[in-house]
CSV table of C-alpha atoms and ligand atoms in Angstrom, one decimal:
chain,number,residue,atom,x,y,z
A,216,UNK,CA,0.0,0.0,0.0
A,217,UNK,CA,0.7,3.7,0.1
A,218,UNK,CA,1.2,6.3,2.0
A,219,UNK,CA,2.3,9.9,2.4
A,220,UNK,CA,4.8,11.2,4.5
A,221,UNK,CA,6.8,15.2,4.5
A,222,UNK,CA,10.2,14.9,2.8
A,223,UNK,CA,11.8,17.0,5.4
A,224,UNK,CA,11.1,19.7,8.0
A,225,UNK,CA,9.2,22.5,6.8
A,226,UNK,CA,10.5,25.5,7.2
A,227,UNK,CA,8.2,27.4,4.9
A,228,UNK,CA,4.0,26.6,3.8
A,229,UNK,CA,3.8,23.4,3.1
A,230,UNK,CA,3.8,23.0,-1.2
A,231,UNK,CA,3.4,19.8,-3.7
A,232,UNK,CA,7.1,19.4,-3.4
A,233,UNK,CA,7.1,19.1,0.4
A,234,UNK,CA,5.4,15.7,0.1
A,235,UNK,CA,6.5,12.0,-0.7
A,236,UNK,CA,4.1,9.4,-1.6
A,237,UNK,CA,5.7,6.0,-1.4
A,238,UNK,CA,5.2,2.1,-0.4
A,239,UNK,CA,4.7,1.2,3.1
A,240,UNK,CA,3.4,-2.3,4.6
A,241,UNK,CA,0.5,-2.4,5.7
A,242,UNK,CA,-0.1,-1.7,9.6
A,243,UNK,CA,-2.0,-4.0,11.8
A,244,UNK,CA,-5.1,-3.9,13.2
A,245,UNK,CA,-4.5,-2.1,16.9
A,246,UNK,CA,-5.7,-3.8,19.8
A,247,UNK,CA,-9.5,-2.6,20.7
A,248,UNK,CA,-9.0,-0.8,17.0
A,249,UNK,CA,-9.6,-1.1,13.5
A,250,UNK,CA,-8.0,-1.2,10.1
A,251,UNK,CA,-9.8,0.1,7.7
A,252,UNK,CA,-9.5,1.0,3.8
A,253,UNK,CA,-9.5,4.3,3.5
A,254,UNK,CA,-11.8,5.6,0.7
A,255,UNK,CA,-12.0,9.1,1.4
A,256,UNK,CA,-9.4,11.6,2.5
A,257,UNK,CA,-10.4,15.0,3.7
A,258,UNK,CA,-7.8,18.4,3.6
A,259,UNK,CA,-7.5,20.6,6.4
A,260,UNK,CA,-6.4,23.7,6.9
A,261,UNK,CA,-5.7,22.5,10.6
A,262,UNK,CA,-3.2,20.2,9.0
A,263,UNK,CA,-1.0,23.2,7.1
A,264,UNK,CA,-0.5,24.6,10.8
A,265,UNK,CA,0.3,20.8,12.4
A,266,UNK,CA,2.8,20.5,9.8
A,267,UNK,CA,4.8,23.3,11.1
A,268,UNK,CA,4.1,22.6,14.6
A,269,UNK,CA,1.5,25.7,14.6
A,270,UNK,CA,-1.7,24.0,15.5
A,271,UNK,CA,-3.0,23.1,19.4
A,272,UNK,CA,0.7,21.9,20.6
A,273,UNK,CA,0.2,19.0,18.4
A,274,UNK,CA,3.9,17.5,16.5
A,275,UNK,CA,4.1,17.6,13.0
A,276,UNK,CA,4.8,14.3,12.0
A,277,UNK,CA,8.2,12.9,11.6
A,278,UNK,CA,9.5,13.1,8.3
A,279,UNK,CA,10.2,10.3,6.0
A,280,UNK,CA,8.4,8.5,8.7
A,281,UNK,CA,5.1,9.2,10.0
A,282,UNK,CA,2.6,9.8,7.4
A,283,UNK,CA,0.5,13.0,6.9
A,284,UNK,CA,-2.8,13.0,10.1
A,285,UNK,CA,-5.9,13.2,8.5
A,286,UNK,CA,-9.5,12.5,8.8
A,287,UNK,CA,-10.5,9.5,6.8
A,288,UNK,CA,-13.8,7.7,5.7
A,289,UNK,CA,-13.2,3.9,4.8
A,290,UNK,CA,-14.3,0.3,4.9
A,291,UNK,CA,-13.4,-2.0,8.0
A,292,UNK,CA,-10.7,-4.4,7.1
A,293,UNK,CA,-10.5,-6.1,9.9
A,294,UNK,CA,-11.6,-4.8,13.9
A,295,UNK,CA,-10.4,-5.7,17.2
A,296,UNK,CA,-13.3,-2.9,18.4
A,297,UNK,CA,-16.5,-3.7,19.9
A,298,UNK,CA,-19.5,-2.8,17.6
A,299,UNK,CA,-17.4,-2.4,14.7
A,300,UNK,CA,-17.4,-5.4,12.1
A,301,UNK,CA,-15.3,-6.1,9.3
A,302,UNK,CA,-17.1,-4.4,5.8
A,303,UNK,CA,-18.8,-1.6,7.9
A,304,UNK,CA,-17.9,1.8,7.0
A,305,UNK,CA,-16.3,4.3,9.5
A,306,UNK,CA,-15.1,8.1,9.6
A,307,UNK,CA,-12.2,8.8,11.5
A,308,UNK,CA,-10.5,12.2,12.6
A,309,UNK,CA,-7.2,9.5,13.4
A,310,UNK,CA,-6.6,8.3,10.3
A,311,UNK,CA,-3.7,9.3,7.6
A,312,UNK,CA,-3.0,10.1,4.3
A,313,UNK,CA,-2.9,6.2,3.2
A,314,UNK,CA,-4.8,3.7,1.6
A,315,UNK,CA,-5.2,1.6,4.7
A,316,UNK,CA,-5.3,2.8,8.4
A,317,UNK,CA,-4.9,2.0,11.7
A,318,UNK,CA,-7.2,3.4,13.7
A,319,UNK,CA,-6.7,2.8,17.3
A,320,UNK,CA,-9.5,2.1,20.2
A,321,UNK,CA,-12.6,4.3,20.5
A,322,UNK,CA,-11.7,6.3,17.8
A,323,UNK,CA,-14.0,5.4,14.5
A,324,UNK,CA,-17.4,6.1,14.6
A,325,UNK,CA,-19.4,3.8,12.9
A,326,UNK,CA,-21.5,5.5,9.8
A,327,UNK,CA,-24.7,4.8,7.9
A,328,UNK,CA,-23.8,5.4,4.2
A,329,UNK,CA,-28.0,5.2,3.8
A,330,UNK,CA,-28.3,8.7,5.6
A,331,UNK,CA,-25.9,10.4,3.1
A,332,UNK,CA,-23.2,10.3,0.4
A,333,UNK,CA,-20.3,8.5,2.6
A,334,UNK,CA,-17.8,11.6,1.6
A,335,UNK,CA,-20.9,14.0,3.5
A,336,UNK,CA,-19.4,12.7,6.8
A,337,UNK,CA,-15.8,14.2,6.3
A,338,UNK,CA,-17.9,17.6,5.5
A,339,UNK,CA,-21.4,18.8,6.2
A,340,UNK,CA,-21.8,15.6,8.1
A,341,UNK,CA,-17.9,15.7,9.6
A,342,UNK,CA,-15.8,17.5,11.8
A,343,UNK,CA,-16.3,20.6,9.5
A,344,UNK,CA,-20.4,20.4,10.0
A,345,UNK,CA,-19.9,19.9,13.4
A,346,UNK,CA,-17.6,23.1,13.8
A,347,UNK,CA,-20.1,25.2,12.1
A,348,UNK,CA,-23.2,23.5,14.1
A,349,UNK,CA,-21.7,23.9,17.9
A,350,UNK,CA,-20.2,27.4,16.5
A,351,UNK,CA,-23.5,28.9,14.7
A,352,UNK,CA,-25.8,26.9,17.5
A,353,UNK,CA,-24.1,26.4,20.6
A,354,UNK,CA,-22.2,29.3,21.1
A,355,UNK,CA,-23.3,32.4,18.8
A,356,UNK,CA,-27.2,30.8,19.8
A,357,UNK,CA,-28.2,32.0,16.1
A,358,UNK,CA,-32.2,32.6,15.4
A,359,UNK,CA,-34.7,34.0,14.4
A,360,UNK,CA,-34.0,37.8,13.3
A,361,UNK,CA,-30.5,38.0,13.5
A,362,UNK,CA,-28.2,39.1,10.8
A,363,UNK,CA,-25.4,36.5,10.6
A,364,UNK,CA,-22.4,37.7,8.6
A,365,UNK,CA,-19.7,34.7,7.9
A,366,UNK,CA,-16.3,35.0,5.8
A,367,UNK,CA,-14.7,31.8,3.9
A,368,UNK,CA,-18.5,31.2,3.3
A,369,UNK,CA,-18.0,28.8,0.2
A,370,UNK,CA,-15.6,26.5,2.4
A,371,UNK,CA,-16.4,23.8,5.0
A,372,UNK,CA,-17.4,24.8,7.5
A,373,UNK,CA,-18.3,28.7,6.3
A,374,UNK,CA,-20.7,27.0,3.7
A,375,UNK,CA,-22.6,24.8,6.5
A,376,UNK,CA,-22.4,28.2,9.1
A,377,UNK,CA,-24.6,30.3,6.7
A,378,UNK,CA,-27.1,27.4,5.7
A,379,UNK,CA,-27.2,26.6,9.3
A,380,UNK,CA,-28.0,30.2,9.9
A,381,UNK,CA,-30.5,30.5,7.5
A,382,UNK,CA,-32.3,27.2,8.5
A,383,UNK,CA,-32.4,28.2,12.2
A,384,UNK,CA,-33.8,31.0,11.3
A,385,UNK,CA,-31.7,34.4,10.8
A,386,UNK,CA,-33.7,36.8,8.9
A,387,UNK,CA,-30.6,38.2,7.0
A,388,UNK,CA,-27.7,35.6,6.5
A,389,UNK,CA,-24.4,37.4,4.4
A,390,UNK,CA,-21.1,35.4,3.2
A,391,UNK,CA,-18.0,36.8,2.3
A,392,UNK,CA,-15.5,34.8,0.3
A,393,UNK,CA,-13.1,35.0,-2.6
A,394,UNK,CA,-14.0,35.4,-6.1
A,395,UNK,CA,-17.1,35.9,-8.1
A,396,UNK,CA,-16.8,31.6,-8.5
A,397,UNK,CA,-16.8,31.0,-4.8
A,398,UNK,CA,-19.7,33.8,-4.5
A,399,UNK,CA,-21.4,32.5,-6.5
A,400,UNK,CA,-21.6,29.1,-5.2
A,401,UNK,CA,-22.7,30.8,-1.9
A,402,UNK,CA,-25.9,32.6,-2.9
A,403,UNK,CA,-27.0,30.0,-5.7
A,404,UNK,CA,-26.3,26.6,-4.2
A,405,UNK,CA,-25.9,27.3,-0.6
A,406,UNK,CA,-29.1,30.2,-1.0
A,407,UNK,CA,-27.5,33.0,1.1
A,408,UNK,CA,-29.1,36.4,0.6
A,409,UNK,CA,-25.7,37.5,-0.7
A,410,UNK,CA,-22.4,37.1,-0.8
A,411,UNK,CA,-19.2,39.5,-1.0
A,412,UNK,CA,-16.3,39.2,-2.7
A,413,UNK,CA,-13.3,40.6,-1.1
A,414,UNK,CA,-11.4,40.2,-3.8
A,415,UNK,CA,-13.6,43.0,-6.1
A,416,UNK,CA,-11.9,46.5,-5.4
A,417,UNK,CA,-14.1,48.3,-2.4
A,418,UNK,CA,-15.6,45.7,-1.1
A,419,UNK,CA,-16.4,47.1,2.3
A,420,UNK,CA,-18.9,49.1,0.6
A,421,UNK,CA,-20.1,46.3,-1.0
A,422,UNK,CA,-20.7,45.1,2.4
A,423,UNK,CA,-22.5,48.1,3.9
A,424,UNK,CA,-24.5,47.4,0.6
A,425,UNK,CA,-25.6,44.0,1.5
A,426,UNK,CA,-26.3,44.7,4.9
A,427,UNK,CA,-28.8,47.4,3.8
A,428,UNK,CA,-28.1,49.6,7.2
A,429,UNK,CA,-28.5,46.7,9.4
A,430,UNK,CA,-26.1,46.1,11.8
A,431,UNK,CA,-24.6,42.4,12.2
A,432,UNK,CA,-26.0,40.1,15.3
A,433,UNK,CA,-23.5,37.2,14.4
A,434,UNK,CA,-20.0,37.3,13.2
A,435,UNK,CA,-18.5,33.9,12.4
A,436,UNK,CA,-15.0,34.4,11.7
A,437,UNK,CA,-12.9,32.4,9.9
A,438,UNK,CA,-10.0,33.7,8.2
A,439,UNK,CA,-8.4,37.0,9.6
A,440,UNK,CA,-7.5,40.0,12.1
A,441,UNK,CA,-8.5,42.3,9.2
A,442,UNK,CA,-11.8,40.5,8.5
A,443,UNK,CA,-13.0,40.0,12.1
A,444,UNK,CA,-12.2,44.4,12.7
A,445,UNK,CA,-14.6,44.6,9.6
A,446,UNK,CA,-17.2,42.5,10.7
A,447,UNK,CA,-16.9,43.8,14.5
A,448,UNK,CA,-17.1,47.7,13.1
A,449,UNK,CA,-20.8,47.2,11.7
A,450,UNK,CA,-21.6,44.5,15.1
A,451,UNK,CA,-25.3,45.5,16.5
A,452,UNK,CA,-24.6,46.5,20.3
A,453,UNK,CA,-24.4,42.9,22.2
A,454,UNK,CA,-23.7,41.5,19.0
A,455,UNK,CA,-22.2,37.9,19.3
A,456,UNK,CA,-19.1,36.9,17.7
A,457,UNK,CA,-17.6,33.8,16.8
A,458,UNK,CA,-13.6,33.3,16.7
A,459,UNK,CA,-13.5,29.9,14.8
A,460,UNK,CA,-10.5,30.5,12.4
A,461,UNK,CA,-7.4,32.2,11.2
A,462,UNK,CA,-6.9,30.7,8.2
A,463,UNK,CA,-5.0,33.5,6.7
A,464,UNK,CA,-2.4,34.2,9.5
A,465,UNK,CA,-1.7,29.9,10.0
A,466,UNK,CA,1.4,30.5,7.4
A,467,UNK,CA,2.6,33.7,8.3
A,468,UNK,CA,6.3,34.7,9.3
A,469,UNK,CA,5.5,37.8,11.4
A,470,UNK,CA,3.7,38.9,14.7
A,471,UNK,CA,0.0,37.7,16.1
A,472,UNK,CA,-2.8,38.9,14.6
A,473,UNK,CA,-4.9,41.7,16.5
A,474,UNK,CA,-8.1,43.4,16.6
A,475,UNK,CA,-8.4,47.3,17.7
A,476,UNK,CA,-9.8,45.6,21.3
A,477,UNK,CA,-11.8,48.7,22.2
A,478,UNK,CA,-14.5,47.4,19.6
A,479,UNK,CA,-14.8,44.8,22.4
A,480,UNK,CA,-16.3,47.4,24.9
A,481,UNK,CA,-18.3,50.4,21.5
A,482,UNK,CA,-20.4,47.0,20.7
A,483,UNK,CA,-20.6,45.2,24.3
A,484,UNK,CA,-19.8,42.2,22.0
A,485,UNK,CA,-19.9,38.7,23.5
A,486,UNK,CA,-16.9,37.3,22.2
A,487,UNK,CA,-16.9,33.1,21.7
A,488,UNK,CA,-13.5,31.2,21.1
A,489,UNK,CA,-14.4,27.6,19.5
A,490,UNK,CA,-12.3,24.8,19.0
A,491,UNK,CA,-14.3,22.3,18.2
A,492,UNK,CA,-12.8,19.1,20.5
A,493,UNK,CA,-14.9,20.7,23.0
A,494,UNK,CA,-18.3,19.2,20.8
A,495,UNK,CA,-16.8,15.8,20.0
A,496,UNK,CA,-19.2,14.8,22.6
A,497,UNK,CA,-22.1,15.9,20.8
A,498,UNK,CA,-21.3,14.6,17.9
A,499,UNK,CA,-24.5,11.9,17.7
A,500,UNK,CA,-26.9,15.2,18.3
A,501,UNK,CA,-25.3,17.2,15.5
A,502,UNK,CA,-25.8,14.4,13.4
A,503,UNK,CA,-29.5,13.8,14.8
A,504,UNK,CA,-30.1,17.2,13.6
A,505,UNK,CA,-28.1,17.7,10.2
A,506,UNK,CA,-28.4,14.4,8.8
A,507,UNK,CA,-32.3,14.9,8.1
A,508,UNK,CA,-31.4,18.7,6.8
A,509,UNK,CA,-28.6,17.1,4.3
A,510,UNK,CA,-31.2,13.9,3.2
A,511,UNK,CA,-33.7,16.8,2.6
A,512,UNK,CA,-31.5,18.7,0.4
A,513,UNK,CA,-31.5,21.8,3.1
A,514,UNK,CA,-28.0,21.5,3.8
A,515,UNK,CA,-26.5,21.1,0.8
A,516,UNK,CA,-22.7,20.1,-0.2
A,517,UNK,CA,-20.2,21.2,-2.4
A,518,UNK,CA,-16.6,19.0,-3.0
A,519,UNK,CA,-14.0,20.1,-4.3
A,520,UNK,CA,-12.9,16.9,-5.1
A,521,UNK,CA,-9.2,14.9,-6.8
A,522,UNK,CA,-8.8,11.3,-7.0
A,523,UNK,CA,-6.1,8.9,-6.4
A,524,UNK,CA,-3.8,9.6,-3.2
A,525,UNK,CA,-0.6,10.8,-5.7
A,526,UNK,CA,-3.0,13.8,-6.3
A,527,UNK,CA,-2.9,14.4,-2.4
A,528,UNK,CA,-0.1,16.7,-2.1
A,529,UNK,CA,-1.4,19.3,-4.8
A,530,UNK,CA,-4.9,19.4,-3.8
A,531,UNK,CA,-3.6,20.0,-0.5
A,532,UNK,CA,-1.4,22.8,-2.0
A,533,UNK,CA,-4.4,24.4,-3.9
A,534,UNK,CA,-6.4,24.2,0.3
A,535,UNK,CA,-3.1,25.8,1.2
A,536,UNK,CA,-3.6,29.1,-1.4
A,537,UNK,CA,-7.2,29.0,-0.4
A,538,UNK,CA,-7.9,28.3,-3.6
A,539,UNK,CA,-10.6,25.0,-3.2
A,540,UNK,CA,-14.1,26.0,-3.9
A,541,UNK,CA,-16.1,23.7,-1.7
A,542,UNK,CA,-14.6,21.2,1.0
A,543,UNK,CA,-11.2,19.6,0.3
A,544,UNK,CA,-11.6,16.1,0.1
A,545,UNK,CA,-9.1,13.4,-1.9
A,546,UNK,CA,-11.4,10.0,-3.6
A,547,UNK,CA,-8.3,7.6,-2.4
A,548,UNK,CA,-10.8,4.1,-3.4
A,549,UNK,CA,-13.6,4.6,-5.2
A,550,UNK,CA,-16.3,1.9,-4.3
B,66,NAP,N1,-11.9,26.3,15.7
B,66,NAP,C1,-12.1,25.1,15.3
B,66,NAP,O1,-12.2,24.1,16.0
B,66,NAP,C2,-12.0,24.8,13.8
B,66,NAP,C3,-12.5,23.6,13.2
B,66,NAP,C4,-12.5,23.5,11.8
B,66,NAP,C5,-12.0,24.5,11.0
B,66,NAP,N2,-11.6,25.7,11.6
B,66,NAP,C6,-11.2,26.8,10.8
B,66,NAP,O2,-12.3,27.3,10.0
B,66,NAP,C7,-11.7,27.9,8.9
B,66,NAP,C8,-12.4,27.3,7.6
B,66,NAP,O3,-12.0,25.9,7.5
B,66,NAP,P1,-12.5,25.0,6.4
B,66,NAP,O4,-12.1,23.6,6.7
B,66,NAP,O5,-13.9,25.3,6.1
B,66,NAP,O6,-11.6,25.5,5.1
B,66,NAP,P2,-12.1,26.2,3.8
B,66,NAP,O7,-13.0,27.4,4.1
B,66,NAP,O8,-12.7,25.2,2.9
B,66,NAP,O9,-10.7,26.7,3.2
B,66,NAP,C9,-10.1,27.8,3.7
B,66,NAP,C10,-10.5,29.1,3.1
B,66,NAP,O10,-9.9,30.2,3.8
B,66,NAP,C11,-9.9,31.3,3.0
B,66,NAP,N3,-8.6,32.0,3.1
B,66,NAP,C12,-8.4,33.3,3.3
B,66,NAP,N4,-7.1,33.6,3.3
B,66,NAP,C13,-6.4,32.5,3.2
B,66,NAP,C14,-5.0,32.2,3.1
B,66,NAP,N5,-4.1,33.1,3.3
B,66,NAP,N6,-4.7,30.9,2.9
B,66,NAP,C15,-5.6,29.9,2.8
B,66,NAP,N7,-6.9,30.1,2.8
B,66,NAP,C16,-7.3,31.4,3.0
B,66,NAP,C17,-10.1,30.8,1.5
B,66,NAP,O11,-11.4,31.2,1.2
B,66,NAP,P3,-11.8,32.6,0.5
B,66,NAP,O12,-11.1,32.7,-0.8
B,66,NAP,O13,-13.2,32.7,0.4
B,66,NAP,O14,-11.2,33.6,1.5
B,66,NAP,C18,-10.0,29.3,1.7
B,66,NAP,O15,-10.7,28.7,0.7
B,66,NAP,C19,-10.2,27.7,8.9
B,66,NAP,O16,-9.7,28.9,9.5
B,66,NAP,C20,-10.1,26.5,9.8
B,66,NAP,O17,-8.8,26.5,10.5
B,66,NAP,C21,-11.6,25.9,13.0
């Protein structure tokens, strides 16, 4: 079989070049674990930052060595676990860039590939889904008549934030992202009332535009200090906020990113970090809840999707330059 492993430290963002695929033999099944064939492979931007030793004080994996972390969706090879039998299908947020896995004990969730397309459950359905859910649900407590504002809105977990929004009930629901292609996956497929693209020159006013003098009630920010000042400048007083992602500063050489702090205290914001371990927990009532919304075509998916794992490294590259339209995910088998 194989597998994917970093061809040396990185001192710089990760790139196509950084990565080796290459033979390995095939692990064995862990005690009170599984080993599974991995069909799906999803892309991070968590990953880009655990490369470089940037991302929860998690190590980047050993190079030459250790393959790549990943979340995975596969087949049960063979199980050691209780509950899990050999052919069932199981998503994992352990598993690796490889075509088989071992995943160790209590960590592969068993998954009903009736309820949705089996890629769904590294996405809407996944740990991306889930980050949106407990963010948009859980902490920001999103309803009826608030004005959500959300950046990286075509993405992962952007794209399930503003349908979530909208399906619990926001009266105004506004994306950012990059590009008239991303935009427009936002408002026609995802059904936002609009989306902005930050890329067009003046797009603050653009912004001002969309939000028709209303002032934002949710901010679910996923991608920069910049971004989170601009959606905290038009925040309605007690407006909640949502610090979910940095996407944009993960890579960068220089300082911390900041926020003028004293837009903390002008908009008496309520200010929510999320990192979504804290929800793992609640992962069977996220599911209760989406799974019905994806089945009925309310929560709907887009993949950006490359198949075979040698294409790994530069769809993982192309997540990198935030250039994926839709959630990163890499066909490794195809049924
Ligand atoms: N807190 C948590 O527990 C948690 C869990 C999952 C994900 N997250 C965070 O949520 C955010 C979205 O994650 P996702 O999985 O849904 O990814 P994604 O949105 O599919 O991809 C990342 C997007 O970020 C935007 N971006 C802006 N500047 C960028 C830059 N310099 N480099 C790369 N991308 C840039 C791009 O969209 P545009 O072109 O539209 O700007 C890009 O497509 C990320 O910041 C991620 O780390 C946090």
């Amino acid at each position: 079989m194989k597998h994917v492993v970093l061809r040396a430290v990185l001192q710089a963002p990760p790139t196509a070049a950084d990565f080796v695929v290459c033979a390995a033999p095939v692990p064995a099944c862990p005690a009170g674990g599984v080993l599974a064939q991995v069909l799906f492979l999803s892309l991070d931007p968590y990953v880009g930052a655990r490369l470089r030793g940037r991302h929860m004080g998690e190590p980047p994996p050993s190079p030459n060595v250790e393959p790549i972390p990943g979340a995975v969706v596969g087949r049960v090879l063979e199980s050691d676990a209780v509950g899990i039998a050999p052919g069932d299908f199981v998503h994992s947020m352990m598993g690796a860039w490889g075509e088989v896995v071992a995943i160790g004990p209590g960590m592969a969730r068993r998954i009903d590939p009736e309820l949705a397309p089996l890629s769904a459950y590294l996405g809407v359905l996944g740990m991306p889904g889930l980050t949106a859910w407990a963010g948009a649900t859980k902490l920001a407590k999103v309803g009826s008549g608030d004005v959500a504002l959300v950046n990286a809105a075509a993405g992962a977990v952007g794209g399930s934030v503003g349908q979530i929004a909208r399906l619990k009930g926001a009266e105004r629901v506004i994306g950012i992202a990059g590009g008239p292609e991303k935009c427009g996956l936002v408002v026609d497929r995802y059904g936002l009332d609009a989306c902005v693209d930050y890329k067009a020159s003046d797009w603050p006013s653009g912004l001002d535009a969309a939000l028709g003098g209303r002032g934002v009630s949710v901010h679910f920010e996923n991608v920069s200090a910049a971004m989170l000042a601009a959606g905290m400048s038009r925040l309605s007083p007690y407006g909640r906020v949502v610090l979910c992602g940095l996407a944009d500063h993960y890579q960068a050489e220089t300082g911390s990113a900041q926020i003028p702090i004293g837009l903390i205290i002008v908009k008496r914001a309520q200010v929510h970090g999320l990192v979504v371990y804290d929800f793992y927990d609640q992962w069977d009532a996220f599911l209760r809840e989406a799974a019905p919304w994806v089945r009925d075509g309310r929560l709907r998916i887009a993949e950006d999707v490359a198949t075979g794992l040698d294409n790994a490294p530069a769809h993982f590259e192309k997540l990198m330059q935030g250039r994926n339209v839709g959630k990163s995910i890499v066909v490794v088998n195809a049924e």
